[in-house]
GROMACS .gro file of C-alpha atoms in nm:
model
  194
    1UNK     CA    1  -5.358   7.273   1.673
    2UNK     CA    2  -5.410   7.088   1.346
    3UNK     CA    3  -5.471   7.392   1.117
    4UNK     CA    4  -5.325   7.198   0.822
    5UNK     CA    5  -5.638   6.979   0.824
    6UNK     CA    6  -5.859   7.276   0.747
    7UNK     CA    7  -5.631   7.415   0.477
    8UNK     CA    8  -5.593   7.075   0.314
    9UNK     CA    9  -5.967   7.012   0.323
   10UNK     CA   10  -6.046   7.351   0.169
   11UNK     CA   11  -6.277   7.461   0.453
   12UNK     CA   12  -6.260   7.831   0.545
   13UNK     CA   13  -6.289   7.865   0.923
   14UNK     CA   14  -6.408   8.224   0.875
   15UNK     CA   15  -6.735   8.078   0.742
   16UNK     CA   16  -6.819   7.950   1.090
   17UNK     CA   17  -6.950   8.145   1.392
   18UNK     CA   18  -6.734   8.274   1.676
   19UNK     CA   19  -6.909   8.040   1.922
   20UNK     CA   20  -6.840   7.740   1.700
   21UNK     CA   21  -6.476   7.839   1.660
   22UNK     CA   22  -6.436   7.882   2.037
   23UNK     CA   23  -6.581   7.534   2.091
   24UNK     CA   24  -6.356   7.392   1.818
   25UNK     CA   25  -6.050   7.555   1.976
   26UNK     CA   26  -6.136   7.392   2.310
   27UNK     CA   27  -6.200   7.052   2.152
   28UNK     CA   28  -5.871   7.056   1.960
   29UNK     CA   29  -5.677   7.068   2.289
   30UNK     CA   30  -5.794   6.709   2.343
   31UNK     CA   31  -5.722   6.588   1.990
   32UNK     CA   32  -5.399   6.398   1.931
   33UNK     CA   33  -5.452   6.371   1.557
   34UNK     CA   34  -5.713   6.414   1.287
   35UNK     CA   35  -5.751   6.071   1.125
   36UNK     CA   36  -5.964   6.196   0.838
   37UNK     CA   37  -6.200   6.468   0.718
   38UNK     CA   38  -6.470   6.537   0.463
   39UNK     CA   39  -6.664   6.841   0.350
   40UNK     CA   40  -7.035   6.808   0.281
   41UNK     CA   41  -7.216   7.054   0.058
   42UNK     CA   42  -7.552   7.138   0.215
   43UNK     CA   43  -7.876   7.270   0.075
   44UNK     CA   44  -8.192   7.357   0.263
   45UNK     CA   45  -8.524   7.246   0.124
   46UNK     CA   46  -8.877   7.334   0.236
   47UNK     CA   47  -9.165   7.110   0.128
   48UNK     CA   48  -9.520   7.160   0.255
   49UNK     CA   49  -9.389   7.383   0.533
   50UNK     CA   50  -9.133   7.127   0.654
   51UNK     CA   51  -8.769   7.227   0.657
   52UNK     CA   52  -8.512   6.966   0.569
   53UNK     CA   53  -8.145   6.957   0.476
   54UNK     CA   54  -7.973   6.760   0.204
   55UNK     CA   55  -7.603   6.689   0.193
   56UNK     CA   56  -7.343   6.551  -0.046
   57UNK     CA   57  -6.977   6.474   0.025
   58UNK     CA   58  -6.731   6.672  -0.182
   59UNK     CA   59  -6.514   6.392  -0.324
   60UNK     CA   60  -6.214   6.624  -0.369
   61UNK     CA   61  -6.220   6.712   0.003
   62UNK     CA   62  -6.185   6.359   0.141
   63UNK     CA   63  -5.876   6.308   0.357
   64UNK     CA   64  -5.736   6.021   0.563
   65UNK     CA   65  -5.981   5.749   0.662
   66UNK     CA   66  -6.268   5.936   0.492
   67UNK     CA   67  -6.094   5.900   0.155
   68UNK     CA   68  -6.113   5.524   0.166
   69UNK     CA   69  -6.476   5.494   0.269
   70UNK     CA   70  -6.803   5.484   0.081
   71UNK     CA   71  -7.093   5.691   0.206
   72UNK     CA   72  -7.464   5.729   0.144
   73UNK     CA   73  -7.368   6.095   0.094
   74UNK     CA   74  -7.159   6.029  -0.216
   75UNK     CA   75  -7.482   6.150  -0.381
   76UNK     CA   76  -7.737   6.401  -0.243
   77UNK     CA   77  -7.916   6.253   0.055
   78UNK     CA   78  -8.125   6.376   0.348
   79UNK     CA   79  -7.910   6.474   0.648
   80UNK     CA   80  -7.982   6.283   0.967
   81UNK     CA   81  -7.849   6.267   1.322
   82UNK     CA   82  -7.543   6.475   1.406
   83UNK     CA   83  -7.514   6.622   1.056
   84UNK     CA   84  -7.875   6.743   1.059
   85UNK     CA   85  -7.835   6.891   1.408
   86UNK     CA   86  -7.521   7.078   1.295
   87UNK     CA   87  -7.693   7.210   0.981
   88UNK     CA   88  -8.030   7.303   1.131
   89UNK     CA   89  -7.888   7.439   1.457
   90UNK     CA   90  -7.591   7.614   1.292
   91UNK     CA   91  -7.369   7.479   1.569
   92UNK     CA   92  -7.069   7.255   1.608
   93UNK     CA   93  -7.183   6.902   1.690
   94UNK     CA   94  -6.980   6.620   1.840
   95UNK     CA   95  -7.084   6.261   1.886
   96UNK     CA   96  -7.022   5.904   1.793
   97UNK     CA   97  -7.068   5.797   1.431
   98UNK     CA   98  -7.249   5.484   1.317
   99UNK     CA   99  -6.923   5.292   1.355
  100UNK     CA  100  -6.879   5.411   1.717
  101UNK     CA  101  -6.587   5.640   1.634
  102UNK     CA  102  -6.592   6.005   1.747
  103UNK     CA  103  -6.683   6.274   1.495
  104UNK     CA  104  -6.677   6.653   1.511
  105UNK     CA  105  -6.898   6.844   1.265
  106UNK     CA  106  -6.843   7.215   1.203
  107UNK     CA  107  -7.098   7.411   0.995
  108UNK     CA  108  -6.986   7.678   0.751
  109UNK     CA  109  -7.220   7.954   0.633
  110UNK     CA  110  -7.264   8.134   0.303
  111UNK     CA  111  -7.288   8.514   0.259
  112UNK     CA  112  -7.658   8.505   0.359
  113UNK     CA  113  -7.584   8.328   0.690
  114UNK     CA  114  -7.722   7.992   0.575
  115UNK     CA  115  -7.534   7.670   0.637
  116UNK     CA  116  -7.377   7.577   0.304
  117UNK     CA  117  -7.109   7.328   0.412
  118UNK     CA  118  -7.024   7.091   0.693
  119UNK     CA  119  -6.670   6.989   0.784
  120UNK     CA  120  -6.668   6.642   0.938
  121UNK     CA  121  -6.354   6.548   1.130
  122UNK     CA  122  -6.249   6.206   1.256
  123UNK     CA  123  -6.044   6.296   1.566
  124UNK     CA  124  -5.818   6.074   1.773
  125UNK     CA  125  -5.881   6.182   2.133
  126UNK     CA  126  -5.601   6.220   2.389
  127UNK     CA  127  -5.721   6.014   2.687
  128UNK     CA  128  -5.419   6.114   2.900
  129UNK     CA  129  -5.526   6.477   2.950
  130UNK     CA  130  -5.492   6.589   3.313
  131UNK     CA  131  -5.801   6.726   3.491
  132UNK     CA  132  -5.717   7.099   3.447
  133UNK     CA  133  -5.684   7.046   3.069
  134UNK     CA  134  -6.008   6.847   3.066
  135UNK     CA  135  -6.187   7.138   3.234
  136UNK     CA  136  -6.039   7.388   2.986
  137UNK     CA  137  -6.133   7.161   2.694
  138UNK     CA  138  -6.492   7.127   2.815
  139UNK     CA  139  -6.535   7.506   2.845
  140UNK     CA  140  -6.897   7.593   2.933
  141UNK     CA  141  -6.993   7.226   2.924
  142UNK     CA  142  -6.787   7.172   3.243
  143UNK     CA  143  -7.025   7.393   3.441
  144UNK     CA  144  -7.329   7.216   3.298
  145UNK     CA  145  -7.187   6.877   3.401
  146UNK     CA  146  -7.093   7.007   3.747
  147UNK     CA  147  -7.435   7.168   3.806
  148UNK     CA  148  -7.624   6.862   3.688
  149UNK     CA  149  -7.418   6.605   3.881
  150UNK     CA  150  -7.403   6.812   4.200
  151UNK     CA  151  -7.783   6.787   4.225
  152UNK     CA  152  -7.728   6.421   4.316
  153UNK     CA  153  -7.372   6.382   4.449
  154UNK     CA  154  -7.100   6.589   4.615
  155UNK     CA  155  -6.889   6.721   4.326
  156UNK     CA  156  -6.517   6.664   4.278
  157UNK     CA  157  -6.323   6.767   3.967
  158UNK     CA  158  -6.136   6.439   4.001
  159UNK     CA  159  -6.443   6.259   3.862
  160UNK     CA  160  -6.351   6.397   3.520
  161UNK     CA  161  -6.030   6.189   3.517
  162UNK     CA  162  -6.238   5.874   3.556
  163UNK     CA  163  -6.461   5.934   3.254
  164UNK     CA  164  -6.300   5.870   2.913
  165UNK     CA  165  -6.213   6.200   2.746
  166UNK     CA  166  -6.392   6.090   2.430
  167UNK     CA  167  -6.715   6.052   2.633
  168UNK     CA  168  -6.663   6.393   2.793
  169UNK     CA  169  -6.649   6.542   2.443
  170UNK     CA  170  -6.899   6.331   2.253
  171UNK     CA  171  -7.181   6.287   2.508
  172UNK     CA  172  -7.418   6.557   2.631
  173UNK     CA  173  -7.370   6.707   2.977
  174UNK     CA  174  -7.681   6.518   3.097
  175UNK     CA  175  -7.549   6.186   2.966
  176UNK     CA  176  -7.212   6.244   3.132
  177UNK     CA  177  -7.370   6.332   3.468
  178UNK     CA  178  -7.661   6.083   3.466
  179UNK     CA  179  -7.497   5.787   3.293
  180UNK     CA  180  -7.131   5.817   3.394
  181UNK     CA  181  -7.057   6.028   3.702
  182UNK     CA  182  -7.363   5.992   3.927
  183UNK     CA  183  -7.385   5.608   3.894
  184UNK     CA  184  -7.008   5.580   3.950
  185UNK     CA  185  -7.015   5.789   4.269
  186UNK     CA  186  -7.331   5.624   4.404
  187UNK     CA  187  -7.188   5.277   4.332
  188UNK     CA  188  -6.869   5.361   4.519
  189UNK     CA  189  -7.068   5.500   4.811
  190UNK     CA  190  -7.275   5.179   4.831
  191UNK     CA  191  -6.964   4.963   4.810
  192UNK     CA  192  -6.798   5.154   5.094
  193UNK     CA  193  -7.115   5.153   5.306
  194UNK     CA  194  -7.165   5.533   5.300
   0.00000   0.00000   0.00000
């Protein structure tokens, strides 16, 4: 789904790892639309033994809502937060941006296997996904959520329908279990006197 976004942005998916592409494929099953995108050029810098990453938005790559926004990355700037995690860890990163909207960040590597670009997507999440599609979308993360939550409560896949899909994608498995599912189930048990 949504391959036109990558072509239009000028990001070559073959520059990403197989694991990242598998995760992206799963995530896209829960995306109704891509509201905007931007490519960031990335360079690694080492000063006094400390590794850091700098990034700059490629103005020609801006699409949708990204095209109409200003950014501290319109010039070279130190990567922070989700962008830094994606660059330093060489892995797809999802989360909430500063404005609270979901973002998906896909790293692309150069010929030497170094992260050279980041593709930042502004997805619109489909909150109406049924539970089997939610499980498929979560991939390996589903098992992490299940294992973590089942330490504290009896597991039911139906809990996934009661957590917003955007949270299932953007939050870590620990946050989903500890901050969403476990308190919900324990609260219901207290309310029903169990």
